Tab-separated table of C-alpha atoms in Angstrom:
chain	number	residue	atom	x	y	z
H	1	MET	CA	0.000	0.000	0.000
H	2	ILE	CA	2.824	2.417	0.845
H	3	VAL	CA	4.457	1.825	-2.549
H	4	GLU	CA	1.147	2.519	-4.315
H	5	ILE	CA	0.726	5.764	-2.343
H	6	LEU	CA	4.247	6.883	-3.267
H	7	ILE	CA	3.692	6.155	-6.968
H	8	PHE	CA	0.343	7.960	-6.881
H	9	SER	CA	1.971	10.900	-5.084
H	10	LEU	CA	4.688	11.203	-7.717
H	11	GLY	CA	2.054	11.305	-10.452
H	12	ILE	CA	0.078	14.014	-8.645
H	13	ILE	CA	3.200	16.094	-7.995
H	14	GLY	CA	4.251	15.707	-11.625
H	15	ILE	CA	1.012	17.077	-13.056
H	16	ILE	CA	0.998	19.928	-10.506
H	17	LEU	CA	4.551	20.849	-11.484
H	18	LEU	CA	3.535	20.778	-15.146
H	19	ALA	CA	0.642	23.167	-14.492
H	20	ASN	CA	2.971	25.589	-12.693
H	21	VAL	CA	5.556	25.404	-15.476
H	22	LEU	CA	2.827	26.267	-17.983
H	23	VAL	CA	1.919	29.333	-15.908
H	24	VAL	CA	5.548	30.491	-15.958
H	25	ARG	CA	5.931	29.870	-19.707
H	26	GLY	CA	2.663	31.662	-20.428
H	27	ARG	CA	2.154	30.057	-23.827
H	28	ARG	CA	-1.538	29.932	-24.607
H	29	THR	CA	-1.286	26.953	-26.965
H	30	GLU	CA	0.402	24.839	-24.270
H	31	GLN	CA	-2.207	25.837	-21.720
H	32	LEU	CA	-5.007	24.918	-24.129
H	33	ALA	CA	-3.356	21.533	-24.717
H	34	PHE	CA	-3.221	21.022	-20.945
H	35	ASN	CA	-6.939	21.834	-20.669
H	36	TRP	CA	-7.687	19.328	-23.410
H	37	PHE	CA	-5.632	16.722	-21.563
H	38	LEU	CA	-7.698	17.295	-18.408
H	39	PHE	CA	-10.920	17.267	-20.434
H	40	LEU	CA	-10.111	13.971	-22.148
H	41	SER	CA	-8.947	12.395	-18.875
H	42	ASN	CA	-12.505	12.656	-17.559
H	43	LEU	CA	-14.132	10.877	-20.505
H	44	PRO	CA	-13.082	7.326	-19.449
H	45	ILE	CA	-14.418	8.013	-15.943
H	46	PHE	CA	-17.711	9.183	-17.431
H	47	LEU	CA	-18.002	6.122	-19.691
H	48	ILE	CA	-17.172	3.681	-16.884
H	49	GLY	CA	-19.777	5.380	-14.708
H	50	LEU	CA	-22.355	5.146	-17.490
H	51	PHE	CA	-21.598	1.445	-17.912
H	52	PHE	CA	-22.041	0.785	-14.182
H	53	LEU	CA	-25.271	2.785	-14.178
H	54	VAL	CA	-27.016	0.846	-16.951
H	55	VAL	CA	-25.396	-2.596	-16.836
H	56	THR	CA	-27.477	-5.556	-15.690
H	57	ASP	CA	-26.450	-8.851	-14.133
H	58	GLY	CA	-27.362	-10.566	-17.403
H	59	ILE	CA	-25.041	-8.361	-19.433
H	60	LEU	CA	-22.203	-8.879	-16.945
H	61	THR	CA	-22.663	-12.646	-17.155
H	62	GLN	CA	-22.698	-12.531	-20.970
H	63	VAL	CA	-19.548	-10.423	-21.182
H	64	PHE	CA	-17.460	-11.740	-18.284
H	65	GLY	CA	-19.088	-15.061	-17.422
H	66	GLU	CA	-20.041	-15.988	-13.873
H	67	LEU	CA	-18.620	-13.453	-11.413
H	68	ASP	CA	-18.461	-13.586	-7.636
H	69	LEU	CA	-19.444	-9.925	-7.461
H	70	ASP	CA	-22.069	-7.993	-5.518
H	71	THR	CA	-23.699	-5.685	-8.069
H	72	THR	CA	-26.143	-4.065	-5.634
H	73	TYR	CA	-24.330	-0.751	-5.522
H	74	LEU	CA	-23.104	-0.566	-9.124
H	75	PRO	CA	-25.764	2.034	-10.114
H	76	SER	CA	-24.847	4.364	-7.231
H	77	ILE	CA	-21.148	3.901	-7.981
H	78	GLY	CA	-21.851	4.649	-11.637
H	79	LEU	CA	-23.795	7.801	-10.814
H	80	THR	CA	-20.974	8.993	-8.556
H	81	LEU	CA	-18.408	8.464	-11.320
H	82	ILE	CA	-20.624	10.264	-13.850
H	83	LEU	CA	-21.065	13.288	-11.574
H	84	THR	CA	-17.351	13.397	-10.769
H	85	ALA	CA	-16.429	13.270	-14.457
H	86	ALA	CA	-19.110	15.830	-15.329
H	87	TRP	CA	-17.566	18.248	-12.833
H	88	GLY	CA	-14.118	17.603	-14.291
H	89	ILE	CA	-15.409	18.255	-17.806
H	90	LEU	CA	-17.294	21.389	-16.737
H	91	VAL	CA	-14.302	23.069	-15.101
H	92	THR	CA	-12.008	22.351	-18.056
H	93	LEU	CA	-14.354	24.375	-20.269
H	94	PRO	CA	-13.681	28.147	-20.260
H	95	GLN	CA	-17.379	28.943	-19.835
H	96	GLY	CA	-17.530	26.775	-16.719
H	97	ARG	CA	-14.556	28.522	-15.132
H	98	TYR	CA	-15.879	31.982	-16.035
H	99	LEU	CA	-19.113	31.099	-14.252
H	100	LEU	CA	-17.284	29.816	-11.179
H	101	ALA	CA	-15.043	32.904	-11.167
H	102	ARG	CA	-18.159	34.903	-10.298
H	103	LEU	CA	-18.546	32.821	-7.144
H	104	MET	CA	-14.931	32.388	-6.043
H	105	PRO	CA	-11.636	34.317	-6.403
H	106	LEU	CA	-10.054	32.041	-9.004
H	107	ASP	CA	-8.292	32.974	-12.237
H	108	PRO	CA	-10.242	31.240	-15.043
H	109	HIS	CA	-7.178	31.407	-17.314
H	110	SER	CA	-4.759	29.710	-14.889
H	111	PRO	CA	-3.830	26.054	-15.549
H	112	VAL	CA	-3.057	25.699	-11.833
H	113	HIS	CA	-6.517	26.902	-10.828
H	114	THR	CA	-8.133	24.657	-13.440
H	115	LEU	CA	-6.232	21.676	-12.053
H	116	ALA	CA	-7.247	22.663	-8.508
H	117	LEU	CA	-10.918	22.594	-9.527
H	118	VAL	CA	-10.548	19.180	-11.173
H	119	MET	CA	-8.734	17.704	-8.178
H	120	ALA	CA	-11.276	19.177	-5.770
H	121	GLY	CA	-13.959	17.292	-7.666
H	122	TYR	CA	-11.922	14.087	-7.463
H	123	LEU	CA	-11.547	14.490	-3.688
H	124	VAL	CA	-15.302	14.795	-3.281
H	125	GLY	CA	-15.889	11.950	-5.721
H	126	GLN	CA	-13.559	9.653	-3.793
H	127	SER	CA	-15.483	10.317	-0.572
H	128	ALA	CA	-18.822	9.879	-2.331
H	129	LEU	CA	-17.657	6.542	-3.756
H	130	THR	CA	-16.966	5.278	-0.251
H	131	LEU	CA	-20.471	6.197	0.890
H	132	SER	CA	-22.223	5.120	-2.324
H	133	GLN	CA	-21.853	1.487	-1.287
H	134	GLY	CA	-24.397	1.407	1.511
H	135	GLY	CA	-23.684	4.584	3.479
H	136	LEU	CA	-22.647	4.481	7.129
H	137	GLY	CA	-23.981	0.961	7.592
H	138	SER	CA	-21.700	-0.427	4.912
H	139	LEU	CA	-18.822	1.699	6.191
H	140	ALA	CA	-19.337	0.216	9.658
H	141	ASP	CA	-19.247	-3.320	8.242
H	142	SER	CA	-16.082	-2.748	6.209
H	143	ALA	CA	-14.177	-0.426	8.556
H	144	VAL	CA	-10.835	-1.608	9.928
H	145	PRO	CA	-8.434	0.111	12.332
H	146	ALA	CA	-6.643	2.876	10.471
H	147	SER	CA	-2.898	2.587	9.988
H	148	ILE	CA	-1.155	5.526	11.630
H	149	THR	CA	1.635	5.283	9.056
H	150	LEU	CA	-0.780	5.450	6.112
H	151	PHE	CA	-2.689	8.305	7.738
H	152	VAL	CA	0.482	10.328	8.248
H	153	LEU	CA	1.575	9.611	4.670
H	154	SER	CA	-1.781	10.818	3.330
H	155	GLU	CA	-1.473	14.037	5.341
H	156	ILE	CA	2.086	14.525	4.108
H	157	LEU	CA	0.683	14.188	0.584
H	158	PHE	CA	-1.864	16.914	1.393
H	159	ALA	CA	0.966	19.179	2.543
H	160	ILE	CA	3.095	18.419	-0.523
H	161	VAL	CA	0.167	19.091	-2.867
H	162	GLY	CA	-0.376	22.420	-1.107
H	163	LEU	CA	3.292	23.385	-1.389
H	164	PHE	CA	3.722	22.428	-5.039
H	165	GLY	CA	0.269	23.748	-5.914
H	166	VAL	CA	1.267	27.310	-5.036
H	167	GLY	CA	4.461	27.023	-7.074
H	168	PHE	CA	7.165	25.539	-4.854
H	169	LEU	CA	10.403	25.139	-6.885
H	170	VAL	CA	8.801	26.757	-9.953
H	171	ARG	CA	7.088	30.074	-9.206
H	172	ARG	CA	7.756	30.757	-5.525
H	173	HIS	CA	10.585	30.210	-3.067
H	174	GLY	CA	11.290	31.099	0.551
H	175	LEU	CA	9.431	34.175	1.751
H	176	GLN	CA	7.182	34.326	-1.325
H	177	LEU	CA	6.055	30.764	-0.664
H	178	ALA	CA	5.401	31.465	3.019
H	179	VAL	CA	3.418	34.620	2.238
H	180	ARG	CA	1.268	32.831	-0.346
H	181	LEU	CA	0.489	30.028	2.121
H	182	GLY	CA	-0.173	32.472	4.954
H	183	LEU	CA	2.645	31.124	7.120
H	184	GLU	CA	3.904	33.679	9.623
H	185	LYS	CA	5.718	33.663	12.933
H	186	PRO	CA	2.914	33.386	15.515
H	187	ARG	CA	2.354	36.354	17.796
H	188	PRO	CA	1.504	35.698	21.471
H	189	ILE	CA	-1.844	37.507	21.185
H	190	HIS	CA	-2.782	35.325	18.213
H	191	LEU	CA	-1.822	32.155	20.099
H	192	LEU	CA	-4.042	33.243	22.994
H	193	ALA	CA	-6.891	33.804	20.547
H	194	GLY	CA	-6.178	30.363	19.105
H	195	ILE	CA	-6.473	28.766	22.543
H	196	GLY	CA	-9.832	30.480	22.924
H	197	TRP	CA	-11.002	29.084	19.592
H	198	ILE	CA	-9.849	25.593	20.567
H	199	GLY	CA	-11.854	25.723	23.786
H	200	LEU	CA	-14.947	27.090	22.059
H	201	LEU	CA	-14.827	24.504	19.267
H	202	VAL	CA	-14.426	21.610	21.716
H	203	VAL	CA	-17.412	22.836	23.749
H	204	LEU	CA	-19.564	23.313	20.639
H	205	GLN	CA	-18.567	19.901	19.291
H	206	THR	CA	-19.569	18.307	22.594
H	207	ILE	CA	-22.929	20.073	22.517
H	208	ALA	CA	-23.520	19.134	18.864
H	209	GLY	CA	-22.636	15.497	19.550
H	210	ALA	CA	-24.933	15.348	22.575
H	211	ALA	CA	-27.805	16.940	20.640
H	212	TRP	CA	-27.423	14.477	17.786
H	213	ALA	CA	-27.232	11.529	20.207
H	214	PHE	CA	-30.525	12.721	21.718
H	215	LEU	CA	-32.281	13.256	18.368
H	216	ASN	CA	-30.955	10.170	16.562
H	217	PRO	CA	-29.306	7.818	19.073
H	218	GLU	CA	-29.006	4.861	16.681
H	219	GLN	CA	-27.142	6.775	13.967
H	220	ALA	CA	-25.020	8.586	16.534
H	221	GLN	CA	-24.028	5.263	18.103
H	222	LEU	CA	-23.233	3.826	14.670
H	223	LEU	CA	-20.917	6.745	13.905
H	224	GLU	CA	-19.272	6.430	17.313
H	225	ASN	CA	-18.657	2.733	16.681
H	226	ILE	CA	-17.094	3.514	13.285
H	227	ASN	CA	-14.762	6.114	14.775
H	228	ARG	CA	-13.810	3.815	17.654
H	229	LEU	CA	-12.926	1.080	15.189
H	230	LEU	CA	-10.990	3.408	12.888
H	231	LEU	CA	-9.033	4.818	15.843
H	232	ALA	CA	-8.614	1.544	17.722
H	233	GLU	CA	-4.816	1.642	17.373
H	234	VAL	CA	-4.579	5.245	18.586
H	235	ASP	CA	-4.380	4.260	22.234
H	236	ASN	CA	-1.959	6.690	23.861
H	237	VAL	CA	-1.142	10.385	24.061
H	238	TRP	CA	1.809	10.244	21.672
H	239	LYS	CA	-0.165	8.590	18.904
H	240	TRP	CA	-2.899	11.201	19.275
H	241	LEU	CA	-0.282	13.942	19.121
H	242	ILE	CA	1.151	12.466	15.905
H	243	LEU	CA	-2.316	12.268	14.341
H	244	ALA	CA	-3.217	15.789	15.443
H	245	LEU	CA	0.028	17.258	14.092
H	246	ALA	CA	-0.268	15.380	10.801
H	247	ALA	CA	-3.901	16.383	10.246
H	248	GLY	CA	-3.432	19.968	11.371
H	249	ILE	CA	-0.342	20.667	9.291
H	250	GLY	CA	-1.307	18.666	6.201
H	251	GLU	CA	-4.934	19.741	5.922
H	252	GLU	CA	-4.368	23.394	6.799
H	253	LEU	CA	-1.518	23.801	4.321
H	254	LEU	CA	-3.726	22.380	1.580
H	255	PHE	CA	-7.185	23.710	2.394
H	256	ARG	CA	-6.572	27.024	4.138
H	257	GLY	CA	-3.071	27.782	2.872
H	258	ALA	CA	-3.299	26.775	-0.794
H	259	LEU	CA	-6.965	26.348	-1.754
H	260	GLN	CA	-8.869	29.023	0.173
H	261	PRO	CA	-7.313	31.989	-1.707
H	262	VAL	CA	-8.348	30.287	-4.974
H	263	LEU	CA	-11.705	28.682	-4.178
H	264	GLY	CA	-12.899	31.067	-1.485
H	265	LEU	CA	-13.739	30.429	2.153
H	266	GLY	CA	-17.203	28.931	1.633
H	267	PHE	CA	-16.376	26.453	-1.125
H	268	THR	CA	-13.201	25.369	0.670
H	269	ALA	CA	-15.156	24.777	3.883
H	270	VAL	CA	-17.693	22.570	2.096
H	271	LEU	CA	-14.893	20.701	0.309
H	272	PHE	CA	-13.108	20.144	3.635
H	273	ALA	CA	-16.276	18.693	5.162
H	274	LEU	CA	-17.052	16.436	2.209
H	275	VAL	CA	-13.654	14.745	2.268
H	276	HIS	CA	-14.123	13.717	5.915
H	277	VAL	CA	-15.961	10.613	4.810
H	278	GLN	CA	-15.894	8.941	8.230
H	279	TYR	CA	-18.757	11.215	9.331
H	280	GLY	CA	-20.991	10.271	6.403
H	281	TYR	CA	-23.722	12.573	5.152
H	282	THR	CA	-25.068	13.175	8.650
H	283	PRO	CA	-25.898	16.285	10.711
H	284	ILE	CA	-22.374	16.098	12.139
H	285	MET	CA	-21.210	17.113	8.652
H	286	LEU	CA	-22.777	20.524	9.323
H	287	PHE	CA	-20.515	20.936	12.338
H	288	ILE	CA	-17.500	20.020	10.194
H	289	VAL	CA	-18.544	22.778	7.767
H	290	PHE	CA	-18.776	25.167	10.737
H	291	LEU	CA	-15.343	24.044	11.950
H	292	ALA	CA	-13.908	24.646	8.477
H	293	ILE	CA	-15.480	28.111	8.322
H	294	VAL	CA	-13.917	28.985	11.683
H	295	LEU	CA	-10.517	27.759	10.494
H	296	GLY	CA	-10.998	29.759	7.297
H	297	LEU	CA	-11.765	32.900	9.282
H	298	VAL	CA	-8.707	32.274	11.463
H	299	ARG	CA	-6.609	32.047	8.289
H	300	ARG	CA	-8.181	35.231	6.914
H	301	TYR	CA	-7.913	37.414	10.019
H	302	TYR	CA	-4.770	35.895	11.551
H	303	ASN	CA	-2.789	33.494	9.357
H	304	THR	CA	-2.440	29.844	8.383
H	305	THR	CA	0.044	29.234	11.199
H	306	ILE	CA	-2.662	29.983	13.765
H	307	ALA	CA	-5.161	27.887	11.784
H	308	ILE	CA	-2.704	24.978	12.081
H	309	PHE	CA	-2.369	25.675	15.809
H	310	VAL	CA	-6.152	25.664	16.294
H	311	HIS	CA	-6.647	22.521	14.198
H	312	VAL	CA	-3.893	20.603	15.996
H	313	GLY	CA	-5.103	21.777	19.398
H	314	TYR	CA	-8.721	20.878	18.631
H	315	ASP	CA	-7.895	17.368	17.379
H	316	PHE	CA	-5.450	16.709	20.220
H	317	THR	CA	-7.910	17.879	22.871
H	318	LEU	CA	-10.633	15.616	21.475
H	319	GLY	CA	-8.120	12.769	21.455
H	320	LEU	CA	-7.211	13.359	25.102
H	321	LEU	CA	-10.890	13.446	26.045
H	322	ALA	CA	-11.447	10.169	24.179
H	323	LEU	CA	-8.520	8.569	26.036
H	324	MET	CA	-9.844	9.819	29.365
H	325	ALA	CA	-13.297	8.408	28.576
H	326	THR	CA	-11.770	5.029	27.685
H	327	TYR	CA	-9.711	4.893	30.872
H	328	LEU	CA	-12.708	5.914	32.988
H	329	GLU	CA	-14.834	3.189	31.399
H	330	GLN	CA	-12.165	0.598	32.203
H	331	TYR	CA	-11.810	1.914	35.752
H	332	ILE	CA	-15.558	1.977	36.414
H	333	THR	CA	-16.205	-1.457	34.942
């Protein structure tokens, strides 16, 4: 799995570097060719999705013979692929980007911004694919304890995509790179404000979780069971600190540092929530949107460094509370 992630990462970094090189070269014909490449890359996804949407068990048997395959969710998988490809096709068309430029601060002529839109759609599509196969119930049945190593690697990939996306090694270096990402030396007053935000977010998350458990106890318990299973190997303070640092640094560099100035605060917040697939399409997703908006405002009015601080502190505090709850349960029982 690690080898596959590394190969995938190299491919992603390569296409991001290419987009940045095209910005520097400024040749319109090359940029048009890049747009066509992105456009055509979505057609196979669309066709595969269409096949999954309309195919029947009889056709599958005729074409491939007897298969030990559950086809129950093929239509929902197909629809997800079609919508993902449709988004990718839309944003590679100039008219689509001009329309979106009215809603977000992107440059419709930039190959980098076009690629960011396509990849944002793929992120959402990947999460939707996970939930298209039976929702939270299916996720609960198939969930296994998450590998800390794989999680950290995925967050490192987020950070690398953010760095190269804003032009690392091609368009920006040193101070220029830090300014574009919103990375500044934290001021004591900003750190104090960050601590306040951490406390407020933890309290609001606790209230939101309690309210949902009261209104829909079965679904809330299901989600709690999923998260307990996914985090089963995160059983001490140091592991929680590693996870909190990885998530805070990786996700904030990508979402708040790199993407928010291009996609805008609102769209980035929704994107951030949608990629947290472990919460499913539940009311808790609304709190994740709220959390992302708060982090976006922290980035806007302070900087990305403080957004990282708040994100790490929030995740680590929740982790400590989860550990305390586990130890108390063991002590009481």
